[in-house]
GROMACS .gro file of C-alpha atoms in nm:
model
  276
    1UNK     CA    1 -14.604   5.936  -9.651
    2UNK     CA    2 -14.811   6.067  -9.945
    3UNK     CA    3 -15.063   5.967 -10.226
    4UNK     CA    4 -15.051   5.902 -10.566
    5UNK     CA    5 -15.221   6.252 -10.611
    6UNK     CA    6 -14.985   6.452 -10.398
    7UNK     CA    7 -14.716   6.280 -10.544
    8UNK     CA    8 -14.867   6.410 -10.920
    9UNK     CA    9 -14.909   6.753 -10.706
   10UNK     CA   10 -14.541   6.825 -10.647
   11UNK     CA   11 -14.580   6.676 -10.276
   12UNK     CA   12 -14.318   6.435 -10.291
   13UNK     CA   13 -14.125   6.281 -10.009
   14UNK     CA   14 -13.829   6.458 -10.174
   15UNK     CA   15 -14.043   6.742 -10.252
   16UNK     CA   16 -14.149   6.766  -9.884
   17UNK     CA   17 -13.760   6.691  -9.737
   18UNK     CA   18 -13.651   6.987  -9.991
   19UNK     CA   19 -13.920   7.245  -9.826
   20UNK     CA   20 -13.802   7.157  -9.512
   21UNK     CA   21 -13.401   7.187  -9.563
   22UNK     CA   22 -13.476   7.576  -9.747
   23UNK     CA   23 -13.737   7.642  -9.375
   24UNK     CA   24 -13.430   7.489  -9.145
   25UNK     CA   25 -13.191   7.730  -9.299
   26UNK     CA   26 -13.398   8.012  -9.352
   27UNK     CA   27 -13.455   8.043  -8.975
   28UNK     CA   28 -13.124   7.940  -8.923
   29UNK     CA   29 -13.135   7.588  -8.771
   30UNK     CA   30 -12.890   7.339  -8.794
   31UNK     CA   31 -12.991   7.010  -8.911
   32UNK     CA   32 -12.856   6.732  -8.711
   33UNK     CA   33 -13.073   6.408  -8.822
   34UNK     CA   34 -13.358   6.351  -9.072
   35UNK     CA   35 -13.621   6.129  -9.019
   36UNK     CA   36 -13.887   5.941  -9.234
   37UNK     CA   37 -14.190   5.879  -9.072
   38UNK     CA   38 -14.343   5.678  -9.297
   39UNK     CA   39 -14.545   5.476  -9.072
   40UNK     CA   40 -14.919   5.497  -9.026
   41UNK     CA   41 -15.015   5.707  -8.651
   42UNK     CA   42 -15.361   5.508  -8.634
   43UNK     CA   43 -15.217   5.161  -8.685
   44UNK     CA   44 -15.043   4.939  -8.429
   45UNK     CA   45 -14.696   5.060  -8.295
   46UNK     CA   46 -14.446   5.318  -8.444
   47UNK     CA   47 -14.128   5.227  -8.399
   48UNK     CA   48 -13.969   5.501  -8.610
   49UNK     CA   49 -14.149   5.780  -8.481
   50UNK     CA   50 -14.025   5.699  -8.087
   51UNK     CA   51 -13.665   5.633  -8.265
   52UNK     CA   52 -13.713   6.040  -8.347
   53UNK     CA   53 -13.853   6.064  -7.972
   54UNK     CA   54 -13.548   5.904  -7.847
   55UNK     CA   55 -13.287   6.110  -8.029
   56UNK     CA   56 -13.456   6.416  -7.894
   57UNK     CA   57 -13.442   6.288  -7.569
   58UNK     CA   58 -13.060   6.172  -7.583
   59UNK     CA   59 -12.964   6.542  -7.721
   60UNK     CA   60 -12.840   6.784  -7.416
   61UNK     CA   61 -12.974   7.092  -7.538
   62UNK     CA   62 -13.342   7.227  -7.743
   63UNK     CA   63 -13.432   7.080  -8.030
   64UNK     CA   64 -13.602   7.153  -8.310
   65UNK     CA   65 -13.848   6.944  -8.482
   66UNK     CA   66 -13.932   7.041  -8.818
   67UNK     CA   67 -14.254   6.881  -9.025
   68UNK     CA   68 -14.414   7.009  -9.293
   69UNK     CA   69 -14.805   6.951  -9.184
   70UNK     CA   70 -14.922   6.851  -8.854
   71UNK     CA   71 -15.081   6.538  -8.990
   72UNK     CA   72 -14.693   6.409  -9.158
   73UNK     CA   73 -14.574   6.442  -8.780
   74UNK     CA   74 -14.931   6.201  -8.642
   75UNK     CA   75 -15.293   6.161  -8.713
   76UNK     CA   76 -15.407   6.031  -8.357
   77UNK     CA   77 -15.413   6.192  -8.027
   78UNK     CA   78 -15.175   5.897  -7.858
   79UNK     CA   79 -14.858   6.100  -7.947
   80UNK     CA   80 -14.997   6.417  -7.778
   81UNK     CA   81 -14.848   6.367  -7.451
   82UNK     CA   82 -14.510   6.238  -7.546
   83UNK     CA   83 -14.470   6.570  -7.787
   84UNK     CA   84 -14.620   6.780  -7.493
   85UNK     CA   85 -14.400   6.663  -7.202
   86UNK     CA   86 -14.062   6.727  -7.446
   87UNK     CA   87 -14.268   7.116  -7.533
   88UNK     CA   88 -14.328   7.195  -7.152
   89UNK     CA   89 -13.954   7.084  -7.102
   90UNK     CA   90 -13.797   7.326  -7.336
   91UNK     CA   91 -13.658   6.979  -7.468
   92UNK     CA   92 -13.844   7.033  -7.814
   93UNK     CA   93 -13.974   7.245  -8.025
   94UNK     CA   94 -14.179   7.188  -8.287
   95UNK     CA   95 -14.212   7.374  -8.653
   96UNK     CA   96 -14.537   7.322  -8.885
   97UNK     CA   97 -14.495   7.499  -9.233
   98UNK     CA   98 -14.873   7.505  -9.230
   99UNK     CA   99 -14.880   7.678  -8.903
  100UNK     CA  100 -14.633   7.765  -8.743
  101UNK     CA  101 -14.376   7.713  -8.462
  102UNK     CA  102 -14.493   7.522  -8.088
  103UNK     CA  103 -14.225   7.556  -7.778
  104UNK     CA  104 -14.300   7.576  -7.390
  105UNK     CA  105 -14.368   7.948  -7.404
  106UNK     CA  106 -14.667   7.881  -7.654
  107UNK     CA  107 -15.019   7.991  -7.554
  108UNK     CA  108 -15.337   7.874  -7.474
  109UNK     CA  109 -15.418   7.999  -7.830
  110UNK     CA  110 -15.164   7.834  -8.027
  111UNK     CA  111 -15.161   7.520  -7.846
  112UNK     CA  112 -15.534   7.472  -7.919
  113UNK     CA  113 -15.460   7.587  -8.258
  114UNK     CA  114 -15.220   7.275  -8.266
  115UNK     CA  115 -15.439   7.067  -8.111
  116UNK     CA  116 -15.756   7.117  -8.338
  117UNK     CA  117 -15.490   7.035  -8.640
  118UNK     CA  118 -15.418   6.662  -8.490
  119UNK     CA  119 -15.836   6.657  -8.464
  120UNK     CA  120 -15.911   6.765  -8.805
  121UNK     CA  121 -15.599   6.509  -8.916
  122UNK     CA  122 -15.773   6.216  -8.693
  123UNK     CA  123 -16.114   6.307  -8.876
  124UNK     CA  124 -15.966   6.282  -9.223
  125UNK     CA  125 -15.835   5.995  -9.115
  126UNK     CA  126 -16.116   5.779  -8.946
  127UNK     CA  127 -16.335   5.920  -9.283
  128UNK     CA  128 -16.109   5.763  -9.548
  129UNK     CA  129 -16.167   5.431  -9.313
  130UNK     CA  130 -16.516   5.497  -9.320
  131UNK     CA  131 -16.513   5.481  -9.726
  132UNK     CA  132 -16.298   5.224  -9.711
  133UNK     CA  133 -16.534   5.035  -9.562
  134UNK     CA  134 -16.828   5.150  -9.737
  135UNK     CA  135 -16.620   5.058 -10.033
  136UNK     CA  136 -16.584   4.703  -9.927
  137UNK     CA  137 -16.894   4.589  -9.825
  138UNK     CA  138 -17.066   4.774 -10.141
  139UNK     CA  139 -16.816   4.515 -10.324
  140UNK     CA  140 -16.938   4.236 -10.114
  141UNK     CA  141 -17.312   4.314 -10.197
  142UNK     CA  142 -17.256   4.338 -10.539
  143UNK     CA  143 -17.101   3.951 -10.519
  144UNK     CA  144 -16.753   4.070 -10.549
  145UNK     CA  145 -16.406   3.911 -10.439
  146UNK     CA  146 -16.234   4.106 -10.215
  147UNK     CA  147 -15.995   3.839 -10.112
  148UNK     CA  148 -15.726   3.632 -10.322
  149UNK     CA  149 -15.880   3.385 -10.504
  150UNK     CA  150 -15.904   3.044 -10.351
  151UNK     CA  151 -15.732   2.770 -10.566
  152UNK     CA  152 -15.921   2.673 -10.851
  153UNK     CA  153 -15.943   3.038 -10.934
  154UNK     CA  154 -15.681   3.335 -11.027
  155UNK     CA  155 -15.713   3.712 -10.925
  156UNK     CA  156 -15.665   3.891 -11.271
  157UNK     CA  157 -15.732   4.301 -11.386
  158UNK     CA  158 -16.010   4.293 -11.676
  159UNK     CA  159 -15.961   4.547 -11.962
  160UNK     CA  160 -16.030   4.816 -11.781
  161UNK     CA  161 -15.795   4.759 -11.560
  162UNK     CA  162 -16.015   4.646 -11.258
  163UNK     CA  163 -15.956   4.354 -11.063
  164UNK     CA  164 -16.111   4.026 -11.136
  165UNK     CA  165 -16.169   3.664 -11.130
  166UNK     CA  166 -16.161   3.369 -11.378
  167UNK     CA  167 -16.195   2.998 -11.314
  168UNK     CA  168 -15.863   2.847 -11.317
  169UNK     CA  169 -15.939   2.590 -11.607
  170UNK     CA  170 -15.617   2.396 -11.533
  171UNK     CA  171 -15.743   2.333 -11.154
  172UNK     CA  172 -16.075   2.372 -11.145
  173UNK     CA  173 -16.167   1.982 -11.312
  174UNK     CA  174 -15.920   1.892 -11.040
  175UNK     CA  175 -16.115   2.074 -10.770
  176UNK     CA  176 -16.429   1.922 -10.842
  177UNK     CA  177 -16.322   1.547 -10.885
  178UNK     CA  178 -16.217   1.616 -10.495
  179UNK     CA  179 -16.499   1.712 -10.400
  180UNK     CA  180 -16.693   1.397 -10.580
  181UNK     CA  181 -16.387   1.169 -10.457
  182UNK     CA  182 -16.481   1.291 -10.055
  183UNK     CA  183 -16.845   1.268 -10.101
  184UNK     CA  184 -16.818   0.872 -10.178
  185UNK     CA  185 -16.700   0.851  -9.794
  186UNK     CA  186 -16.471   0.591  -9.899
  187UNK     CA  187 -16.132   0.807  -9.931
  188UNK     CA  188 -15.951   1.014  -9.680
  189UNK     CA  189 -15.792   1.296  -9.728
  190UNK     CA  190 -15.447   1.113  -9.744
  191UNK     CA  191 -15.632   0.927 -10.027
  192UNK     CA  192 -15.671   1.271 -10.173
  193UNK     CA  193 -15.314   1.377 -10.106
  194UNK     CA  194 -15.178   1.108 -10.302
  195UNK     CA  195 -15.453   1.188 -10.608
  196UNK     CA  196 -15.352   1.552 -10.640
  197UNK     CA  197 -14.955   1.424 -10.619
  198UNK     CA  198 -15.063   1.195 -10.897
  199UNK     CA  199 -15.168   1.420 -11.108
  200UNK     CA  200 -14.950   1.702 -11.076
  201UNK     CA  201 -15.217   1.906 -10.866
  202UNK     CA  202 -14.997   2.153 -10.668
  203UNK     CA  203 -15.095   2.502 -10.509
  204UNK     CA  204 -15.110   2.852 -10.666
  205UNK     CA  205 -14.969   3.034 -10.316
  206UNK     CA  206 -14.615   2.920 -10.309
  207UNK     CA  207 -14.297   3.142 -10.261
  208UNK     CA  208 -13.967   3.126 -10.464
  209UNK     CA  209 -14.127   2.956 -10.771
  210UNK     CA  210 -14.121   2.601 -10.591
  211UNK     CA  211 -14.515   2.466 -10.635
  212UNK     CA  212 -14.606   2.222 -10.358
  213UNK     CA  213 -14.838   1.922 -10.403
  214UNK     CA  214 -15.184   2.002 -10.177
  215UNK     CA  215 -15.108   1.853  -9.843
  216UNK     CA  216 -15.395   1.703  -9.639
  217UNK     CA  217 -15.475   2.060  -9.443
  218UNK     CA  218 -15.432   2.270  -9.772
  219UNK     CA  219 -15.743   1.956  -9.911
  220UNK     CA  220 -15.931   2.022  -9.552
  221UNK     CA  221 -15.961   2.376  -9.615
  222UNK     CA  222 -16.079   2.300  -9.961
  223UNK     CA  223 -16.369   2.092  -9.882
  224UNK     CA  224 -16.469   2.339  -9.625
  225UNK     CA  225 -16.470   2.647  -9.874
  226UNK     CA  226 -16.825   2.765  -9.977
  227UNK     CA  227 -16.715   2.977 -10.256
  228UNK     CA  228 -16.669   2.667 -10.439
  229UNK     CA  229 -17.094   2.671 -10.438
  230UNK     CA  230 -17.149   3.020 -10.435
  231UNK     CA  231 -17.075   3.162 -10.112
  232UNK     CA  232 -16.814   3.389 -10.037
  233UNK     CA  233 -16.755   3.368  -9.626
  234UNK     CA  234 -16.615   3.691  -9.457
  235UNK     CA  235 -16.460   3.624  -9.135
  236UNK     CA  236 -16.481   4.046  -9.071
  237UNK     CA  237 -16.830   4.037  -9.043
  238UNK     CA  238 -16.896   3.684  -8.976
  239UNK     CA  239 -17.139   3.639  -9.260
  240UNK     CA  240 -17.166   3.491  -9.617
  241UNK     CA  241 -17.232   3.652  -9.900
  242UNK     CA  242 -17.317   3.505 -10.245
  243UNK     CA  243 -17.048   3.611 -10.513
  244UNK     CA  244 -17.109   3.659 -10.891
  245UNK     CA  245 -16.785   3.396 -11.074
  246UNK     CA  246 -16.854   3.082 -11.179
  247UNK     CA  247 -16.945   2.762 -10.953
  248UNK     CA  248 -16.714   2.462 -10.948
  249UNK     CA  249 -16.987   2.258 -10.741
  250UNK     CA  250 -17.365   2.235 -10.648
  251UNK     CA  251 -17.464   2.333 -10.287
  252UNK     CA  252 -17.568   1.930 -10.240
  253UNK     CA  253 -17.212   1.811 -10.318
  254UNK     CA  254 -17.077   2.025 -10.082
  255UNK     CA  255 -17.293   1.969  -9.808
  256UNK     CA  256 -17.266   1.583  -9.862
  257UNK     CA  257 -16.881   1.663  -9.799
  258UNK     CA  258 -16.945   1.870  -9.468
  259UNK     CA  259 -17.179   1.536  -9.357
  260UNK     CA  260 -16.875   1.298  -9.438
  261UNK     CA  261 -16.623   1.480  -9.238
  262UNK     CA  262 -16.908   1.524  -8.918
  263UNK     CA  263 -16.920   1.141  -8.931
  264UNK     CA  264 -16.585   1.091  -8.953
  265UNK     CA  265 -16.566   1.367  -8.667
  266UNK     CA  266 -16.781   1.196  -8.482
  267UNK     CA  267 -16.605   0.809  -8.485
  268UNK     CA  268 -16.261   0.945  -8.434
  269UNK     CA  269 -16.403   1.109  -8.118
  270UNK     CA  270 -16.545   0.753  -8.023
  271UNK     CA  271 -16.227   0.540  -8.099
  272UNK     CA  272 -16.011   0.804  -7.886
  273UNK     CA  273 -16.286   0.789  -7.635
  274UNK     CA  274 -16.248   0.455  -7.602
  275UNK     CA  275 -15.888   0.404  -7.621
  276UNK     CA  276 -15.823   0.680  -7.314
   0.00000   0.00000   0.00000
């Protein structure tokens, strides 16, 4: 797994399994199976990685595992153990080309040494989260989408080739006559189903080119949207923050929406309490 800059560097996947191949023969080491462990060591589970583990495991004599950097191989401390258990067995034995070789006759020393690599790899790793982060909610202050845009707007990249958003002019008029349609209180949202089937109002999220007319959920999420008024919510950080694009509707038309459906709420409750 590598960057865009390491890529530009000469640090290629290829690059990396071509370094490796010249090491394995070098020091005289037959190669039995290559792996790509592409997946991420800080995220969820990693099913190729234990494929590698299991291989090891299924050979009957050592093996040797051959990375290029200790943070290719994991940038967590949750495959320490497995990797150690295999080491202390004289099951595995593992080759850095940054530095050096691990097996079960190591020492305190180069263990350590080994060790302090998957820290400093963890570090880099929980600090390019950390400006990740930074990065989003600096984009969220500034009233920036970081989300696709909800329909009645499209996700574009402005002339300087930075994302952006526009008003969707061939939705947006549609957008707002639902939200003046709901307001009246006299039309439901099958009402509003049949209005956007009318006229041709389908979504912008569909897969294999086949638009869909706006059911009556796709409409319920609609009305419910605040970025329609202004107000971008973030479920991350449970909070709402005022974006910078254009406004379909005024905060009082959507609000007059959000009292329509608590009425309506509130009888449906009633008639089922009654009926049961």
């Amino acid at each position: 797994r590598v960057s865009t800059q390491e890529q530009e560097q000469g640090h290629s996947i290829d690059a990396q399994i071509a370094k490796l191949r010249e090491y394995s023969k070098r020091n005289n080491l037959e190669i039995i199976k290559e792996f790509e462990v592409v997946e991420s060591s800080t995220r969820g589970e990693r099913p190729e990685f234990y494929k590698m583990i299991e291989f090891v495991e299924s050979q009957k004599g050592q093996v040797a595992l051959v990375c290029d950097k200790v943070d290719r191989l994991q940038r967590s401390f949750t495959e320490l153990p497995v990797l150690d258990k295999l080491r202390k067995q004289n099951k595995l034995v593992l080759h850095f080309l940054d530095i050096g070789k691990l097996d079960g006759d190591s020492n305190s020393q180069q263990i350590s040494f080994y060790q302090m690599s998957v820290v400093m790899a963890n570090a880099y790793t929980n600090a390019i989260s950390d400006n990740v982060k930074r990065s989003i909610l600096h984009k969220l202050n500034n009233g920036e989408c970081i989300q696709k845009a909800p329909l009645g707007y499209l996700n574009i990249r402005d002339e300087n080739d930075r994302s952006d958003l526009i008003v969707d002019k061939s939705r947006a008029l549609l957008i707002q006559e639902l939200f003046k349609m709901y307001s009246t209180g006299t039309v439901s949202l099958g009402d509003l189903s049949k209005f956007a089937k009318e006229n041709g109002f389908t979504n912008n999220f569909f897969k294999g080119g086949a638009a869909k007319t706006l059911s009556k959920n796709v409409i319920s999420v609609i009305l419910k949207n605040p970025f329609y008024y202004g107000e971008m919510y973030v479920k991350k950080y449970d909070k709402y923050y005022p974006h910078k694009y254009e406004m379909l509707i005024s905060k009082a038309l959507y609000d007059e929406c959000q009292r329509v459906t608590l009425i309506r709420s509130r009888a449906n409750n009633r008639i089922q309490a009654i009926q049961s």
